[in-house]
PDB file of C-alpha atoms in Angstrom:
ATOM      1  CA  MET A   1      51.976 120.885 -42.875  1.00 51.00           C
ATOM      2  CA  ALA A   2      49.892 121.585 -39.814  1.00 51.00           C
ATOM      3  CA  LEU A   3      53.030 122.379 -37.801  1.00 45.00           C
ATOM      4  CA  LEU A   4      54.292 124.686 -40.551  1.00 44.00           C
ATOM      5  CA  GLN A   5      50.927 126.462 -40.695  1.00 52.00           C
ATOM      6  CA  ASP A   6      50.972 126.962 -36.915  1.00 51.00           C
ATOM      7  CA  LEU A   7      54.439 128.523 -37.116  1.00 42.00           C
ATOM      8  CA  VAL A   8      53.269 130.886 -39.848  1.00 44.00           C
ATOM      9  CA  ASN A   9      50.226 131.871 -37.815  1.00 53.00           C
ATOM     10  CA  ASP A  10      52.352 132.491 -34.707  1.00 51.00           C
ATOM     11  CA  ALA A  11      54.702 134.676 -36.741  1.00 45.00           C
ATOM     12  CA  GLN A  12      51.781 136.687 -38.092  1.00 47.00           C
ATOM     13  CA  VAL A  13      50.349 137.117 -34.609  1.00 44.00           C
ATOM     14  CA  GLY A  14      53.757 138.264 -33.364  1.00 48.00           C
ATOM     15  CA  GLU A  15      53.965 140.825 -36.146  1.00 45.00           C
ATOM     16  CA  VAL A  16      50.490 142.143 -35.291  1.00 41.00           C
ATOM     17  CA  VAL A  17      51.374 142.441 -31.610  1.00 40.00           C
ATOM     18  CA  SER A  18      54.635 144.152 -32.500  1.00 42.00           C
ATOM     19  CA  GLU A  19      52.804 146.596 -34.731  1.00 43.00           C
ATOM     20  CA  GLU A  20      50.247 147.289 -32.019  1.00 45.00           C
ATOM     21  CA  LYS A  21      52.980 148.050 -29.484  1.00 50.00           C
ATOM     22  CA  THR A  22      54.768 150.432 -31.818  1.00 53.00           C
ATOM     23  CA  LEU A  23      53.681 154.006 -31.148  1.00 50.00           C
ATOM     24  CA  SER A  24      55.163 157.037 -32.822  1.00 58.00           C
ATOM     25  CA  VAL A  25      55.731 160.417 -31.202  1.00 55.00           C
ATOM     26  CA  ILE A  26      53.076 161.918 -33.477  1.00 59.00           C
ATOM     27  CA  ASP A  27      50.551 159.351 -32.226  1.00 57.00           C
ATOM     28  CA  LEU A  28      51.409 160.159 -28.620  1.00 56.00           C
ATOM     29  CA  ILE A  29      50.864 163.868 -29.251  1.00 56.00           C
ATOM     30  CA  PHE A  30      47.587 163.636 -31.122  1.00 56.00           C
ATOM     31  CA  ASN A  31      46.108 160.814 -29.033  1.00 58.00           C
ATOM     32  CA  GLY A  32      46.445 162.795 -25.828  1.00 55.00           C
ATOM     33  CA  GLY A  33      43.340 164.874 -26.302  1.00 59.00           C
ATOM     34  CA  THR A  34      42.854 168.588 -26.790  1.00 65.00           C
ATOM     35  CA  GLY A  35      44.635 169.559 -23.566  1.00 64.00           C
ATOM     36  CA  SER A  36      47.751 167.596 -24.423  1.00 70.00           C
ATOM     37  CA  ILE A  37      47.837 168.981 -27.964  1.00 79.00           C
ATOM     38  CA  VAL A  38      47.503 172.570 -26.693  1.00 83.00           C
ATOM     39  CA  ILE A  39      50.223 172.195 -24.074  1.00 85.00           C
ATOM     40  CA  ILE A  40      52.667 170.466 -26.421  1.00 86.00           C
ATOM     41  CA  SER A  41      51.964 173.144 -29.045  1.00 87.00           C
ATOM     42  CA  VAL A  42      52.867 175.805 -26.479  1.00 90.00           C
ATOM     43  CA  LEU A  43      56.060 173.899 -25.647  1.00 91.00           C
ATOM     44  CA  PHE A  44      57.022 173.661 -29.311  1.00 92.00           C
ATOM     45  CA  ALA A  45      56.441 177.413 -29.665  1.00 93.00           C
ATOM     46  CA  MET A  46      58.695 178.005 -26.645  1.00 94.00           C
ATOM     47  CA  LEU A  47      61.326 175.733 -28.196  1.00 94.00           C
ATOM     48  CA  ALA A  48      61.204 177.698 -31.456  1.00 95.00           C
ATOM     49  CA  VAL A  49      61.657 180.986 -29.561  1.00 94.00           C
ATOM     50  CA  ALA A  50      64.525 179.534 -27.506  1.00 94.00           C
ATOM     51  CA  LEU A  51      66.349 178.257 -30.591  1.00 95.00           C
ATOM     52  CA  TYR A  52      65.918 181.563 -32.413  1.00 95.00           C
ATOM     53  CA  ILE A  53      67.269 183.572 -29.475  1.00 94.00           C
ATOM     54  CA  TYR A  54      70.149 181.144 -28.985  1.00 94.00           C
ATOM     55  CA  PHE A  55      71.419 181.250 -32.564  1.00 95.00           C
ATOM     56  CA  GLU A  56      70.777 185.000 -32.938  1.00 93.00           C
ATOM     57  CA  ARG A  57      72.718 185.778 -29.760  1.00 92.00           C
ATOM     58  CA  LEU A  58      75.432 183.261 -30.601  1.00 92.00           C
ATOM     59  CA  LEU A  59      76.128 184.996 -33.905  1.00 92.00           C
ATOM     60  CA  ALA A  60      76.041 188.430 -32.230  1.00 90.00           C
ATOM     61  CA  ILE A  61      78.452 187.376 -29.478  1.00 90.00           C
ATOM     62  CA  LYS A  62      80.735 185.685 -31.986  1.00 89.00           C
ATOM     63  CA  ALA A  63      80.874 188.894 -34.034  1.00 86.00           C
ATOM     64  CA  ALA A  64      81.542 190.956 -30.895  1.00 85.00           C
ATOM     65  CA  SER A  65      84.479 188.757 -29.901  1.00 82.00           C
ATOM     66  CA  LYS A  66      86.332 189.345 -33.167  1.00 82.00           C
ATOM     67  CA  ILE A  67      88.929 192.076 -33.143  1.00 76.00           C
ATOM     68  CA  ASP A  68      92.229 192.651 -34.887  1.00 74.00           C
ATOM     69  CA  LYS A  69      95.152 191.617 -32.700  1.00 77.00           C
ATOM     70  CA  ASN A  70      97.025 194.759 -33.798  1.00 82.00           C
ATOM     71  CA  PHE A  71      94.138 197.053 -32.855  1.00 82.00           C
ATOM     72  CA  MET A  72      95.549 198.143 -29.500  1.00 83.00           C
ATOM     73  CA  ASN A  73      99.042 198.505 -30.982  1.00 83.00           C
ATOM     74  CA  GLN A  74      97.660 200.893 -33.590  1.00 85.00           C
ATOM     75  CA  ILE A  75      95.752 202.796 -30.906  1.00 84.00           C
ATOM     76  CA  ARG A  76      98.943 203.031 -28.868  1.00 84.00           C
ATOM     77  CA  ASP A  77     100.868 204.458 -31.835  1.00 84.00           C
ATOM     78  CA  HIS A  78      98.188 207.039 -32.610  1.00 83.00           C
ATOM     79  CA  VAL A  79      97.861 208.181 -28.994  1.00 82.00           C
ATOM     80  CA  MET A  80     101.602 208.350 -28.386  1.00 82.00           C
ATOM     81  CA  ASN A  81     101.998 210.437 -31.561  1.00 81.00           C
ATOM     82  CA  GLY A  82      99.106 212.710 -30.602  1.00 79.00           C
ATOM     83  CA  LYS A  83      96.949 211.540 -33.517  1.00 83.00           C
ATOM     84  CA  LEU A  84      93.700 211.340 -31.543  1.00 83.00           C
ATOM     85  CA  GLU A  85      91.465 211.837 -34.584  1.00 86.00           C
ATOM     86  CA  ALA A  86      93.167 208.947 -36.342  1.00 86.00           C
ATOM     87  CA  ALA A  87      92.571 206.820 -33.232  1.00 85.00           C
ATOM     88  CA  LYS A  88      88.876 207.782 -33.210  1.00 85.00           C
ATOM     89  CA  ILE A  89      88.535 206.934 -36.906  1.00 86.00           C
ATOM     90  CA  LEU A  90      90.139 203.554 -36.319  1.00 86.00           C
ATOM     91  CA  CYS A  91      87.723 202.844 -33.475  1.00 85.00           C
ATOM     92  CA  ALA A  92      84.753 203.914 -35.587  1.00 84.00           C
ATOM     93  CA  GLN A  93      85.842 201.618 -38.406  1.00 84.00           C
ATOM     94  CA  THR A  94      86.133 198.638 -36.027  1.00 83.00           C
ATOM     95  CA  ASP A  95      82.681 197.360 -35.145  1.00 80.00           C
ATOM     96  CA  SER A  96      83.245 195.705 -31.763  1.00 84.00           C
ATOM     97  CA  PRO A  97      82.579 196.445 -28.069  1.00 87.00           C
ATOM     98  CA  VAL A  98      86.320 196.800 -27.423  1.00 86.00           C
ATOM     99  CA  ALA A  99      86.614 199.467 -30.128  1.00 86.00           C
ATOM    100  CA  ARG A 100      83.614 201.388 -28.798  1.00 87.00           C
ATOM    101  CA  LEU A 101      85.037 201.366 -25.272  1.00 87.00           C
ATOM    102  CA  THR A 102      88.401 202.534 -26.577  1.00 85.00           C
ATOM    103  CA  GLU A 103      86.764 205.298 -28.596  1.00 87.00           C
ATOM    104  CA  LYS A 104      84.996 206.494 -25.462  1.00 85.00           C
ATOM    105  CA  GLY A 105      88.341 206.615 -23.662  1.00 86.00           C
ATOM    106  CA  VAL A 106      90.120 208.378 -26.532  1.00 84.00           C
ATOM    107  CA  SER A 107      87.430 211.056 -26.640  1.00 83.00           C
ATOM    108  CA  ARG A 108      88.077 211.758 -22.924  1.00 83.00           C
ATOM    109  CA  ILE A 109      91.866 212.133 -23.218  1.00 82.00           C
ATOM    110  CA  GLY A 110      92.953 215.324 -21.478  1.00 78.00           C
ATOM    111  CA  LYS A 111      90.500 214.903 -18.616  1.00 82.00           C
ATOM    112  CA  PRO A 112      91.291 213.333 -15.214  1.00 82.00           C
ATOM    113  CA  LEU A 113      91.995 209.610 -15.327  1.00 81.00           C
ATOM    114  CA  ASP A 114      89.037 208.889 -13.030  1.00 82.00           C
ATOM    115  CA  ASP A 115      86.675 210.535 -15.518  1.00 84.00           C
ATOM    116  CA  ILE A 116      88.110 208.457 -18.352  1.00 83.00           C
ATOM    117  CA  ASN A 117      87.756 205.290 -16.288  1.00 85.00           C
ATOM    118  CA  THR A 118      84.143 206.134 -15.407  1.00 86.00           C
ATOM    119  CA  ALA A 119      83.277 206.819 -19.043  1.00 86.00           C
ATOM    120  CA  ILE A 120      84.745 203.468 -20.098  1.00 87.00           C
ATOM    121  CA  GLU A 121      82.875 201.639 -17.323  1.00 87.00           C
ATOM    122  CA  ASN A 122      79.564 203.224 -18.325  1.00 87.00           C
ATOM    123  CA  ALA A 123      80.146 202.325 -21.961  1.00 87.00           C
ATOM    124  CA  GLY A 124      81.059 198.794 -20.896  1.00 88.00           C
ATOM    125  CA  THR A 125      77.798 198.433 -18.987  1.00 88.00           C
ATOM    126  CA  LEU A 126      75.860 199.343 -22.132  1.00 89.00           C
ATOM    127  CA  GLU A 127      77.854 196.881 -24.216  1.00 87.00           C
ATOM    128  CA  VAL A 128      77.218 194.054 -21.758  1.00 88.00           C
ATOM    129  CA  TYR A 129      73.512 194.885 -21.814  1.00 89.00           C
ATOM    130  CA  LYS A 130      73.544 194.609 -25.610  1.00 88.00           C
ATOM    131  CA  LEU A 131      75.309 191.246 -25.459  1.00 88.00           C
ATOM    132  CA  GLU A 132      72.822 189.874 -22.922  1.00 88.00           C
ATOM    133  CA  LYS A 133      69.760 191.064 -24.835  1.00 88.00           C
ATOM    134  CA  ASN A 134      66.918 188.489 -24.612  1.00 88.00           C
ATOM    135  CA  VAL A 135      69.207 185.892 -23.015  1.00 91.00           C
ATOM    136  CA  ASN A 136      67.032 185.984 -19.882  1.00 92.00           C
ATOM    137  CA  ILE A 137      64.176 184.603 -22.002  1.00 92.00           C
ATOM    138  CA  LEU A 138      66.171 181.375 -22.358  1.00 93.00           C
ATOM    139  CA  ALA A 139      66.396 181.116 -18.570  1.00 93.00           C
ATOM    140  CA  THR A 140      62.636 181.660 -18.328  1.00 94.00           C
ATOM    141  CA  VAL A 141      61.954 178.933 -20.898  1.00 94.00           C
ATOM    142  CA  ALA A 142      64.359 176.570 -19.113  1.00 93.00           C
ATOM    143  CA  GLY A 143      62.428 177.000 -15.876  1.00 93.00           C
ATOM    144  CA  ALA A 144      58.878 177.247 -17.201  1.00 94.00           C
ATOM    145  CA  ALA A 145      58.861 174.463 -19.829  1.00 93.00           C
ATOM    146  CA  PRO A 146      59.208 171.522 -17.372  1.00 92.00           C
ATOM    147  CA  MET A 147      56.490 173.000 -15.146  1.00 92.00           C
ATOM    148  CA  ILE A 148      54.139 173.453 -18.104  1.00 91.00           C
ATOM    149  CA  GLY A 149      54.803 169.870 -19.177  1.00 88.00           C
ATOM    150  CA  PHE A 150      54.143 168.593 -15.660  1.00 87.00           C
ATOM    151  CA  LEU A 151      50.932 170.619 -15.570  1.00 85.00           C
ATOM    152  CA  GLY A 152      49.748 168.772 -18.667  1.00 80.00           C
ATOM    153  CA  THR A 153      50.496 165.429 -17.037  1.00 80.00           C
ATOM    154  CA  VAL A 154      48.625 166.358 -13.861  1.00 80.00           C
ATOM    155  CA  ILE A 155      45.618 167.478 -15.889  1.00 77.00           C
ATOM    156  CA  GLY A 156      45.700 164.223 -17.852  1.00 74.00           C
ATOM    157  CA  MET A 157      45.823 162.125 -14.680  1.00 76.00           C
ATOM    158  CA  ILE A 158      42.995 164.119 -13.126  1.00 75.00           C
ATOM    159  CA  LEU A 159      40.869 163.420 -16.184  1.00 70.00           C
ATOM    160  CA  ALA A 160      41.783 159.719 -16.065  1.00 69.00           C
ATOM    161  CA  PHE A 161      40.799 159.351 -12.419  1.00 70.00           C
ATOM    162  CA  HIS A 162      37.680 161.412 -13.050  1.00 69.00           C
ATOM    163  CA  GLN A 163      36.733 158.869 -15.702  1.00 67.00           C
ATOM    164  CA  MET A 164      37.276 156.101 -13.162  1.00 69.00           C
ATOM    165  CA  ALA A 165      35.132 157.893 -10.564  1.00 70.00           C
ATOM    166  CA  SER A 166      32.383 158.628 -13.095  1.00 70.00           C
ATOM    167  CA  SER A 167      32.190 154.972 -14.117  1.00 66.00           C
ATOM    168  CA  GLY A 168      31.798 153.790 -10.547  1.00 63.00           C
ATOM    169  CA  GLY A 169      35.204 152.146 -10.556  1.00 56.00           C
ATOM    170  CA  GLN A 170      34.338 150.033 -13.596  1.00 62.00           C
ATOM    171  CA  ALA A 171      36.550 151.876 -16.080  1.00 57.00           C
ATOM    172  CA  GLU A 172      38.783 149.660 -18.157  1.00 62.00           C
ATOM    173  CA  MET A 173      42.402 149.697 -17.035  1.00 62.00           C
ATOM    174  CA  GLY A 174      43.521 149.769 -20.657  1.00 58.00           C
ATOM    175  CA  ALA A 175      41.720 153.041 -21.242  1.00 56.00           C
ATOM    176  CA  LEU A 176      43.111 154.537 -18.029  1.00 61.00           C
ATOM    177  CA  ALA A 177      46.653 153.420 -18.790  1.00 61.00           C
ATOM    178  CA  SER A 178      46.392 154.839 -22.312  1.00 58.00           C
ATOM    179  CA  GLY A 179      45.256 158.198 -20.972  1.00 61.00           C
ATOM    180  CA  ILE A 180      47.971 158.305 -18.321  1.00 69.00           C
ATOM    181  CA  TYR A 181      50.968 157.402 -20.505  1.00 65.00           C
ATOM    182  CA  THR A 182      49.747 159.759 -23.200  1.00 64.00           C
ATOM    183  CA  ALA A 183      49.478 162.558 -20.641  1.00 70.00           C
ATOM    184  CA  MET A 184      53.057 161.808 -19.547  1.00 78.00           C
ATOM    185  CA  THR A 185      54.262 162.924 -22.979  1.00 81.00           C
ATOM    186  CA  THR A 186      53.731 166.534 -21.921  1.00 84.00           C
ATOM    187  CA  THR A 187      56.270 166.073 -19.127  1.00 86.00           C
ATOM    188  CA  VAL A 188      58.761 164.551 -21.565  1.00 87.00           C
ATOM    189  CA  ALA A 189      58.230 167.430 -23.991  1.00 88.00           C
ATOM    190  CA  GLY A 190      58.605 169.972 -21.195  1.00 91.00           C
ATOM    191  CA  LEU A 191      61.836 168.405 -19.974  1.00 93.00           C
ATOM    192  CA  VAL A 192      63.300 168.268 -23.489  1.00 93.00           C
ATOM    193  CA  VAL A 193      62.517 171.938 -24.116  1.00 94.00           C
ATOM    194  CA  GLY A 194      63.795 172.915 -20.665  1.00 94.00           C
ATOM    195  CA  ILE A 195      67.076 171.036 -21.080  1.00 95.00           C
ATOM    196  CA  ILE A 196      67.737 172.552 -24.509  1.00 95.00           C
ATOM    197  CA  ALA A 197      66.981 176.077 -23.261  1.00 95.00           C
ATOM    198  CA  TYR A 198      69.096 175.569 -20.134  1.00 95.00           C
ATOM    199  CA  MET A 199      72.127 174.338 -22.072  1.00 95.00           C
ATOM    200  CA  GLY A 200      71.747 177.172 -24.584  1.00 94.00           C
ATOM    201  CA  TYR A 201      71.506 179.748 -21.788  1.00 95.00           C
ATOM    202  CA  ASN A 202      74.639 178.504 -20.032  1.00 95.00           C
ATOM    203  CA  HIS A 203      76.580 178.417 -23.298  1.00 94.00           C
ATOM    204  CA  LEU A 204      75.636 182.019 -24.111  1.00 94.00           C
ATOM    205  CA  VAL A 205      76.525 183.164 -20.590  1.00 93.00           C
ATOM    206  CA  ASN A 206      79.925 181.512 -20.926  1.00 93.00           C
ATOM    207  CA  ARG A 207      80.568 183.131 -24.315  1.00 91.00           C
ATOM    208  CA  THR A 208      79.420 186.516 -22.995  1.00 91.00           C
ATOM    209  CA  ASP A 209      81.764 186.274 -20.006  1.00 91.00           C
ATOM    210  CA  LYS A 210      84.699 185.711 -22.365  1.00 89.00           C
ATOM    211  CA  VAL A 211      83.824 188.852 -24.325  1.00 89.00           C
ATOM    212  CA  VAL A 212      83.446 190.848 -21.090  1.00 89.00           C
ATOM    213  CA  HIS A 213      86.854 189.685 -19.893  1.00 89.00           C
ATOM    214  CA  LYS A 214      88.359 190.738 -23.207  1.00 86.00           C
ATOM    215  CA  MET A 215      86.717 194.156 -22.848  1.00 87.00           C
ATOM    216  CA  GLU A 216      88.092 194.541 -19.331  1.00 86.00           C
ATOM    217  CA  ALA A 217      91.591 193.522 -20.408  1.00 85.00           C
ATOM    218  CA  ASN A 218      91.633 196.048 -23.242  1.00 84.00           C
ATOM    219  CA  ALA A 219      90.248 198.779 -20.972  1.00 84.00           C
ATOM    220  CA  VAL A 220      93.054 198.153 -18.485  1.00 84.00           C
ATOM    221  CA  GLU A 221      95.603 198.181 -21.305  1.00 83.00           C
ATOM    222  CA  PHE A 222      94.243 201.500 -22.561  1.00 80.00           C
ATOM    223  CA  LEU A 223      94.373 203.092 -19.086  1.00 81.00           C
ATOM    224  CA  ASP A 224      97.929 201.813 -18.636  1.00 80.00           C
ATOM    225  CA  LEU A 225      98.768 203.446 -21.954  1.00 78.00           C
ATOM    226  CA  LEU A 226      97.599 206.812 -20.621  1.00 76.00           C
ATOM    227  CA  ASN A 227      99.791 206.379 -17.544  1.00 71.00           C
ATOM    228  CA  GLU A 228     102.923 205.720 -19.558  1.00 63.00           C
ATOM    229  CA  PRO A 229     105.490 208.545 -19.523  1.00 50.00           C
ATOM    230  CA  VAL A 230     105.619 210.530 -22.755  1.00 52.00           C
TER     231      VAL A 230
END
């Protein structure tokens, strides 16, 4: 019986130790002091902004990349038959950067080819600017979030060593270790936010480049159309 009781007691002690070593993310955040809570709150706000911009731009770019495969064929038929107004109406009814560039070119038909090309390039610059709207904020978050997180860790370690200096070197190591590993959570949070923002930024840049290439290809096709013999 005594042996059985000892085993039960050891199991209970093991459970208590296991429970003491278990620490949730919420505990890490709120046990880090006011500075840690403020910095992690700022990082969460930056994460919310980054996610909003990412999904908003992703939907906008996805919509801009959609265009009817027969669009340029219809434009070709209208232009070759001299139906410029019909071509303009078709462009106006198609809500996409490619259609707006084509409409700009159609409206310049009859002028020198260099003027048409310049008008399309200027319109393309505006369309690219619209596609890249607020994307630079993601790059800023990707760079700033890790530094803000590291700042929180440095502040936490300064406070921990200040406690040691104030106590004449008699501060308990448990208290110091608790303060230091809690302060490290700001670096983890900063890295997580930075990685998410960085990946989102690169994905949007890649999607934008595909739309730009499509715009350039259709612009070249339209200019080639104007050079075709009647």
